[in-house]
Amino acid sequence: MESTRKPTTLTAFEKDVISGLNDYPKHLSSRFIYDQNGDKLFQEIMAMPEYYLTECEYNILKNQSDLIAEKFNLKSGFDLIELGAGDGKKTKLLLSHLSEIDANFTYLPVDISQNALDELGTALERELPKVNFELLQGSYFDVLNQLSSYNKRQKIVLVLGSNIGNLMHSDAIDFLKKIQKNMSSEDLLFMGFDQKKHPQIVLDAYNDSKGITEAFNKNLLVRINRELDADFNLEAFFHWETYDPETGTAKSFLVSKADQDVRIANLDLDVHFKAWETIHTEISQKYDDDTVEWLASKASLNIDKIFESENGFYKNYTFKK
Ligand code: AVI
């Protein structure tokens, strides 16, 4: 049944729930997994041995910081702008190297969460007192637009964690285009892309035996229950992961174990699930150099350099306009 509430009063989350659960096949957007509990579960995922991405990128930043920094205007100065800074654990490796070689730079972490930024600021003051930084709260592109309009130093834009992999190719191209629009010819984009690899390794990373990824995925239902007064029975759904080695797309689903009805009171919405019906919740795209080059070219960017983890599982690329 369609909601009777006026569309103008709906939040982005409510709109996504209404459109996604009324669609066939059903879907919900993974960006709504990240409330306080979702953030905590993602931290746990990053610490799991199966979730190789974090360690691979950590090692690239730890072992190749000097090579990465070669392209930065170390003497005349640059701004290091990180989109989605989180706890900055990996970035601190690069910051520490830049601080050691006395690079002239300011670190500008951008995040939607003021809380996350404040924690990062406290850690930076304690651990890297020589690093100049300014915390920028807001949406990535608002902040980036503002920065490029008044700041004329070289900009290094950092996007870590293969976050781009949670976007379909068309959205990933739009994301790159918005960054490209704010870059000058001397600026650099430094971005992580998880690579295609043995399908079992990908499946294990997104379907751990302890059920942390399952809890992360189900956090969507937890949020709908709590924030929209719904009655999803969490036990009546299970997490399912697929990986298509041809396209490199890993997909997360929640699968209904039985024929069931769910009431979402705040939206005046009743949703029926047939047994084995799915809600598609996330894609985690895996790449190769050709695909990255194709995405970049669609956004008028060129690959400048590639930094690869020792096992080849993960790569960071620098791009120029
Ligand atoms: C944030 N993002 C890059 C993670 C990924 O690998 O797609 C989110 C995630 N989903 C399940 N595990 C981790």
Short mmCIF file of C-alpha atoms and ligand atoms in Angstrom, two decimals:
data_model
loop_
_atom_site.label_atom_id
_atom_site.label_comp_id
_atom_site.label_asym_id
_atom_site.label_seq_id
_atom_site.Cartn_x
_atom_site.Cartn_y
_atom_site.Cartn_z
CA MET A 1 0.00 0.00 0.00
CA GLU A 2 1.34 3.45 -0.90
CA SER A 3 2.03 5.96 1.88
CA THR A 4 -0.63 8.59 2.45
CA ARG A 5 1.88 11.19 3.74
CA LYS A 6 2.78 14.19 1.60
CA PRO A 7 6.09 13.66 -0.26
CA THR A 8 7.38 17.10 0.79
CA THR A 9 7.52 16.07 4.43
CA LEU A 10 9.60 12.96 3.78
CA THR A 11 13.28 12.58 4.66
CA ALA A 12 15.72 10.97 2.20
CA PHE A 13 15.63 7.80 4.32
CA GLU A 14 11.82 7.66 4.27
CA LYS A 15 11.74 8.22 0.51
CA ASP A 16 14.26 5.42 -0.03
CA VAL A 17 12.23 3.03 2.15
CA ILE A 18 8.97 3.84 0.35
CA SER A 19 10.35 3.59 -3.16
CA GLY A 20 12.62 0.61 -2.42
CA LEU A 21 10.09 -1.57 -0.63
CA ASN A 22 7.31 -0.81 -3.12
CA ASP A 23 9.54 -1.74 -6.05
CA TYR A 24 10.05 -5.15 -7.59
CA PRO A 25 12.60 -6.51 -6.90
CA LYS A 26 12.88 -4.70 -3.58
CA HIS A 27 15.92 -2.62 -2.67
CA LEU A 28 17.27 -0.22 -0.01
CA SER A 29 20.28 2.07 -0.28
CA SER A 30 23.43 1.07 1.61
CA ARG A 31 24.12 4.68 2.55
CA PHE A 32 21.45 4.39 5.24
CA ILE A 33 23.32 1.58 7.00
CA TYR A 34 25.59 4.19 8.60
CA ASP A 35 24.06 5.48 11.83
CA GLN A 36 26.04 5.21 15.08
CA ASN A 37 25.52 1.45 15.24
CA GLY A 38 26.29 1.03 11.52
CA ASP A 39 29.53 3.01 11.92
CA LYS A 40 30.53 0.79 14.83
CA LEU A 41 29.78 -2.39 12.88
CA PHE A 42 31.78 -1.07 9.93
CA GLN A 43 34.75 -0.48 12.28
CA GLU A 44 34.40 -4.14 13.33
CA ILE A 45 34.27 -5.23 9.68
CA MET A 46 37.48 -3.33 8.97
CA ALA A 47 39.19 -5.22 11.79
CA MET A 48 38.10 -8.67 10.51
CA PRO A 49 40.82 -10.86 8.96
CA GLU A 50 38.52 -11.63 5.98
CA TYR A 51 38.08 -7.94 5.14
CA TYR A 52 41.45 -7.59 3.41
CA LEU A 53 40.74 -4.11 1.95
CA THR A 54 41.74 -2.10 5.02
CA GLU A 55 45.06 -3.85 5.59
CA CYS A 56 45.99 -3.67 1.90
CA GLU A 57 45.40 0.07 1.75
CA TYR A 58 47.11 0.55 5.11
CA ASN A 59 50.23 -1.18 3.75
CA ILE A 60 50.21 0.88 0.56
CA LEU A 61 50.15 4.08 2.62
CA LYS A 62 52.73 2.75 5.06
CA ASN A 63 55.24 1.43 2.54
CA GLN A 64 54.77 3.80 -0.39
CA SER A 65 54.19 7.18 1.28
CA ASP A 66 57.44 8.56 -0.16
CA LEU A 67 56.48 7.57 -3.72
CA ILE A 68 52.95 8.94 -3.25
CA ALA A 69 54.27 12.26 -1.95
CA GLU A 70 56.61 12.71 -4.94
CA LYS A 71 53.85 14.40 -6.91
CA PHE A 72 52.91 16.84 -4.16
CA ASN A 73 54.15 20.47 -4.20
CA LEU A 74 56.16 19.85 -1.03
CA LYS A 75 57.91 23.23 -0.95
CA SER A 76 55.41 25.69 -2.43
CA GLY A 77 52.59 24.10 -0.47
CA PHE A 78 49.39 22.13 -0.94
CA ASP A 79 46.10 21.26 0.70
CA LEU A 80 45.37 17.62 1.43
CA ILE A 81 41.60 17.32 1.31
CA GLU A 82 40.14 14.02 2.50
CA LEU A 83 36.55 13.21 1.57
CA GLY A 84 35.04 10.94 4.25
CA ALA A 85 37.89 11.06 6.75
CA GLY A 86 36.49 8.66 9.38
CA ASP A 87 39.08 7.89 12.07
CA GLY A 88 41.98 8.82 9.74
CA LYS A 89 43.96 5.71 10.72
CA LYS A 90 45.37 5.16 7.23
CA THR A 91 45.75 8.85 6.40
CA LYS A 92 47.86 9.38 9.53
CA LEU A 93 50.59 7.26 7.88
CA LEU A 94 50.80 9.71 5.00
CA LEU A 95 50.51 12.70 7.36
CA SER A 96 53.31 11.34 9.50
CA HIS A 97 55.58 10.98 6.44
CA LEU A 98 54.73 14.49 5.22
CA SER A 99 55.42 15.87 8.68
CA GLU A 100 58.80 14.10 8.85
CA ILE A 101 59.96 15.60 5.56
CA ASP A 102 58.71 19.06 6.64
CA ALA A 103 56.23 19.36 3.79
CA ASN A 104 54.34 22.64 3.59
CA PHE A 105 50.70 21.55 3.73
CA THR A 106 47.36 21.75 5.51
CA TYR A 107 45.24 18.66 6.09
CA LEU A 108 41.52 19.32 5.50
CA PRO A 109 39.39 16.33 6.49
CA VAL A 110 35.79 16.64 5.28
CA ASP A 111 33.03 14.64 6.93
CA ILE A 112 29.30 14.92 7.43
CA SER A 113 29.73 13.92 11.09
CA GLN A 114 31.03 16.69 13.39
CA ASN A 115 31.49 14.06 16.06
CA ALA A 116 33.85 11.99 13.89
CA LEU A 117 35.78 15.16 12.99
CA ASP A 118 36.15 16.24 16.62
CA GLU A 119 37.56 12.84 17.55
CA LEU A 120 39.96 12.99 14.62
CA GLY A 121 41.04 16.51 15.63
CA THR A 122 41.82 15.40 19.19
CA ALA A 123 43.83 12.43 17.92
CA LEU A 124 45.80 14.61 15.48
CA GLU A 125 46.72 17.13 18.17
CA ARG A 126 47.98 14.31 20.35
CA GLU A 127 49.71 12.12 17.74
CA LEU A 128 50.86 14.56 15.05
CA PRO A 129 51.24 17.96 16.73
CA LYS A 130 53.27 19.40 13.83
CA VAL A 131 50.49 18.87 11.27
CA ASN A 132 48.33 21.91 10.40
CA PHE A 133 44.73 20.89 10.00
CA GLU A 134 41.28 22.36 9.70
CA LEU A 135 38.15 20.24 10.24
CA LEU A 136 35.49 20.81 7.59
CA GLN A 137 31.99 19.62 8.38
CA GLY A 138 29.56 19.31 5.48
CA SER A 139 28.74 17.42 2.33
CA TYR A 140 31.78 16.56 0.18
CA PHE A 141 30.87 18.64 -2.81
CA ASP A 142 29.66 21.74 -0.99
CA VAL A 143 32.98 21.86 0.81
CA LEU A 144 35.00 21.06 -2.32
CA ASN A 145 33.19 23.79 -4.30
CA GLN A 146 33.92 26.34 -1.59
CA LEU A 147 37.57 25.32 -1.33
CA SER A 148 38.27 25.54 -5.04
CA SER A 149 36.64 28.97 -5.30
CA TYR A 150 39.02 30.67 -2.83
CA ASN A 151 42.05 28.45 -2.54
CA LYS A 152 44.71 28.53 -5.22
CA ARG A 153 47.34 26.15 -3.77
CA GLN A 154 47.72 22.67 -5.22
CA LYS A 155 44.89 20.41 -4.04
CA ILE A 156 45.36 16.73 -3.34
CA VAL A 157 41.94 15.11 -2.98
CA LEU A 158 41.97 11.85 -1.05
CA VAL A 159 39.19 9.25 -1.20
CA LEU A 160 40.22 6.06 0.59
CA GLY A 161 38.59 2.73 1.35
CA SER A 162 37.19 1.87 -2.12
CA ASN A 163 34.10 3.86 -1.17
CA ILE A 164 33.50 4.42 -4.88
CA GLY A 165 32.76 0.68 -5.10
CA ASN A 166 29.41 1.25 -3.39
CA LEU A 167 28.28 3.21 -6.44
CA MET A 168 26.98 1.84 -9.74
CA HIS A 169 29.25 2.86 -12.64
CA SER A 170 26.97 5.73 -13.73
CA ASP A 171 26.95 7.19 -10.19
CA ALA A 172 30.70 6.59 -9.85
CA ILE A 173 31.24 8.63 -13.03
CA ASP A 174 29.06 11.45 -11.65
CA PHE A 175 31.08 11.35 -8.41
CA LEU A 176 34.37 11.60 -10.34
CA LYS A 177 32.98 14.39 -12.53
CA LYS A 178 32.07 16.47 -9.46
CA ILE A 179 35.62 16.12 -8.18
CA GLN A 180 37.13 16.81 -11.63
CA LYS A 181 35.10 20.02 -11.93
CA ASN A 182 36.87 21.34 -8.83
CA MET A 183 40.40 20.36 -9.93
CA SER A 184 42.99 22.53 -11.68
CA SER A 185 45.67 21.05 -13.95
CA GLU A 186 48.19 20.75 -11.09
CA ASP A 187 45.76 19.10 -8.65
CA LEU A 188 45.71 15.37 -7.96
CA LEU A 189 43.01 12.92 -7.01
CA PHE A 190 44.22 9.92 -4.93
CA MET A 191 41.63 7.18 -4.72
CA GLY A 192 41.38 3.52 -3.62
CA PHE A 193 39.83 0.83 -5.85
CA ASP A 194 39.45 -2.76 -4.68
CA GLN A 195 40.54 -5.14 -7.44
CA LYS A 196 39.06 -8.25 -9.04
CA LYS A 197 40.50 -11.38 -7.47
CA HIS A 198 39.59 -14.99 -6.65
CA PRO A 199 35.80 -14.92 -6.19
CA GLN A 200 35.99 -16.88 -2.92
CA ILE A 201 38.19 -14.20 -1.33
CA VAL A 202 35.60 -11.55 -2.18
CA LEU A 203 32.72 -13.70 -0.92
CA ASP A 204 34.52 -14.37 2.38
CA ALA A 205 35.16 -10.63 2.90
CA TYR A 206 31.44 -9.91 2.61
CA ASN A 207 30.09 -12.95 4.41
CA ASP A 208 32.14 -13.50 7.56
CA SER A 209 31.58 -16.47 9.82
CA LYS A 210 30.90 -14.33 12.93
CA GLY A 211 27.93 -12.61 11.30
CA ILE A 212 29.29 -9.06 11.60
CA THR A 213 28.48 -8.30 7.95
CA GLU A 214 25.03 -9.79 8.47
CA ALA A 215 24.44 -7.45 11.43
CA PHE A 216 25.78 -4.53 9.36
CA ASN A 217 23.39 -5.32 6.50
CA LYS A 218 20.45 -5.86 8.88
CA ASN A 219 21.11 -2.48 10.47
CA LEU A 220 18.89 -1.11 7.69
CA LEU A 221 15.97 -3.06 9.16
CA VAL A 222 16.97 -2.08 12.71
CA ARG A 223 16.85 1.58 11.66
CA ILE A 224 13.49 1.20 9.94
CA ASN A 225 12.12 -0.48 13.09
CA ARG A 226 13.43 2.19 15.43
CA GLU A 227 13.10 5.36 13.37
CA LEU A 228 9.95 4.56 11.41
CA ASP A 229 8.18 2.41 14.00
CA ALA A 230 8.22 -0.80 11.98
CA ASP A 231 7.99 -4.43 13.05
CA PHE A 232 10.60 -6.24 10.96
CA ASN A 233 11.44 -9.56 12.62
CA LEU A 234 15.22 -9.65 12.17
CA GLU A 235 15.27 -13.43 12.60
CA ALA A 236 12.98 -13.82 9.61
CA PHE A 237 15.64 -12.48 7.19
CA PHE A 238 19.17 -13.60 6.42
CA HIS A 239 22.16 -11.98 4.75
CA TRP A 240 23.21 -13.31 1.33
CA GLU A 241 26.20 -12.31 -0.75
CA THR A 242 26.86 -12.92 -4.44
CA TYR A 243 29.88 -12.10 -6.57
CA ASP A 244 29.88 -12.08 -10.35
CA PRO A 245 33.50 -12.53 -11.48
CA GLU A 246 32.59 -11.33 -14.97
CA THR A 247 31.35 -7.88 -13.94
CA GLY A 248 33.30 -7.68 -10.66
CA THR A 249 30.13 -6.82 -8.74
CA ALA A 250 29.58 -8.14 -5.22
CA LYS A 251 25.96 -7.74 -4.12
CA SER A 252 24.43 -7.92 -0.65
CA PHE A 253 20.87 -9.03 -0.08
CA LEU A 254 18.50 -9.63 2.79
CA VAL A 255 16.38 -12.69 2.04
CA SER A 256 12.96 -13.33 3.57
CA LYS A 257 12.79 -16.81 5.11
CA ALA A 258 8.99 -16.98 4.91
CA ASP A 259 5.82 -15.41 3.61
CA GLN A 260 5.39 -12.42 5.92
CA ASP A 261 3.94 -8.94 6.35
CA VAL A 262 5.73 -5.96 7.82
CA ARG A 263 4.04 -2.81 9.09
CA ILE A 264 5.94 0.51 8.91
CA ALA A 265 3.65 2.65 11.05
CA ASN A 266 5.27 6.07 10.54
CA LEU A 267 4.88 5.71 6.78
CA ASP A 268 1.48 4.03 7.00
CA LEU A 269 3.00 1.33 4.82
CA ASP A 270 2.35 -2.42 4.79
CA VAL A 271 4.91 -4.51 2.95
CA HIS A 272 4.40 -8.11 1.95
CA PHE A 273 7.32 -10.49 1.48
CA LYS A 274 6.97 -13.81 -0.27
CA ALA A 275 9.20 -16.62 0.99
CA TRP A 276 12.72 -16.19 -0.50
CA GLU A 277 11.96 -12.69 -1.71
CA THR A 278 15.01 -10.41 -1.58
CA ILE A 279 15.90 -6.84 -0.63
CA HIS A 280 19.02 -5.77 -2.52
CA THR A 281 21.00 -3.54 -0.15
CA GLU A 282 24.53 -2.91 -1.42
CA ILE A 283 26.97 -3.30 -4.28
CA SER A 284 30.72 -3.48 -3.69
CA GLN A 285 32.32 -3.18 -7.10
CA LYS A 286 35.72 -4.77 -7.83
CA TYR A 287 37.84 -3.25 -10.58
CA ASP A 288 40.71 -3.77 -12.99
CA ASP A 289 42.94 -1.12 -14.58
CA ASP A 290 40.86 -1.02 -17.79
CA THR A 291 37.64 -0.34 -15.88
CA VAL A 292 39.27 2.35 -13.74
CA GLU A 293 40.71 3.95 -16.87
CA TRP A 294 37.30 3.86 -18.55
CA LEU A 295 35.55 5.43 -15.52
CA ALA A 296 38.22 8.13 -15.32
CA SER A 297 38.01 8.92 -19.04
CA LYS A 298 34.22 9.35 -18.75
CA ALA A 299 34.95 12.03 -16.14
CA SER A 300 37.78 13.61 -18.20
CA LEU A 301 40.46 12.35 -15.83
CA ASN A 302 43.65 10.43 -16.62
CA ILE A 303 45.42 7.85 -14.50
CA ASP A 304 48.72 9.35 -13.40
CA LYS A 305 50.24 6.56 -11.26
CA ILE A 306 49.21 3.25 -9.70
CA PHE A 307 50.17 2.03 -6.21
CA GLU A 308 49.51 -1.67 -5.72
CA SER A 309 49.32 -3.79 -2.56
CA GLU A 310 51.87 -6.62 -2.47
CA ASN A 311 49.23 -9.29 -3.10
CA GLY A 312 47.65 -7.24 -5.92
CA PHE A 313 44.27 -7.29 -4.14
CA TYR A 314 43.95 -3.51 -3.91
CA LYS A 315 45.22 -0.42 -5.73
CA ASN A 316 45.34 3.31 -5.14
CA TYR A 317 45.45 5.48 -8.23
CA THR A 318 46.40 9.09 -8.70
CA PHE A 319 44.46 10.96 -11.38
CA LYS A 320 45.05 14.26 -13.14
CA LYS A 321 42.78 16.43 -15.19
C1 AVI B 1 32.37 1.31 2.77
N1 AVI B 1 32.49 0.26 1.75
C2 AVI B 1 33.65 0.52 0.87
C3 AVI B 1 32.43 -1.12 2.26
C4 AVI B 1 32.61 -2.11 1.09
O1 AVI B 1 33.59 -2.86 1.11
O2 AVI B 1 31.78 -2.11 0.18
C5 AVI B 1 31.12 -1.39 2.98
C6 AVI B 1 30.97 -2.83 3.38
N2 AVI B 1 29.94 -3.59 3.16
C7 AVI B 1 30.10 -4.80 3.66
N3 AVI B 1 31.30 -4.86 4.17
C8 AVI B 1 31.87 -3.63 4.06
#
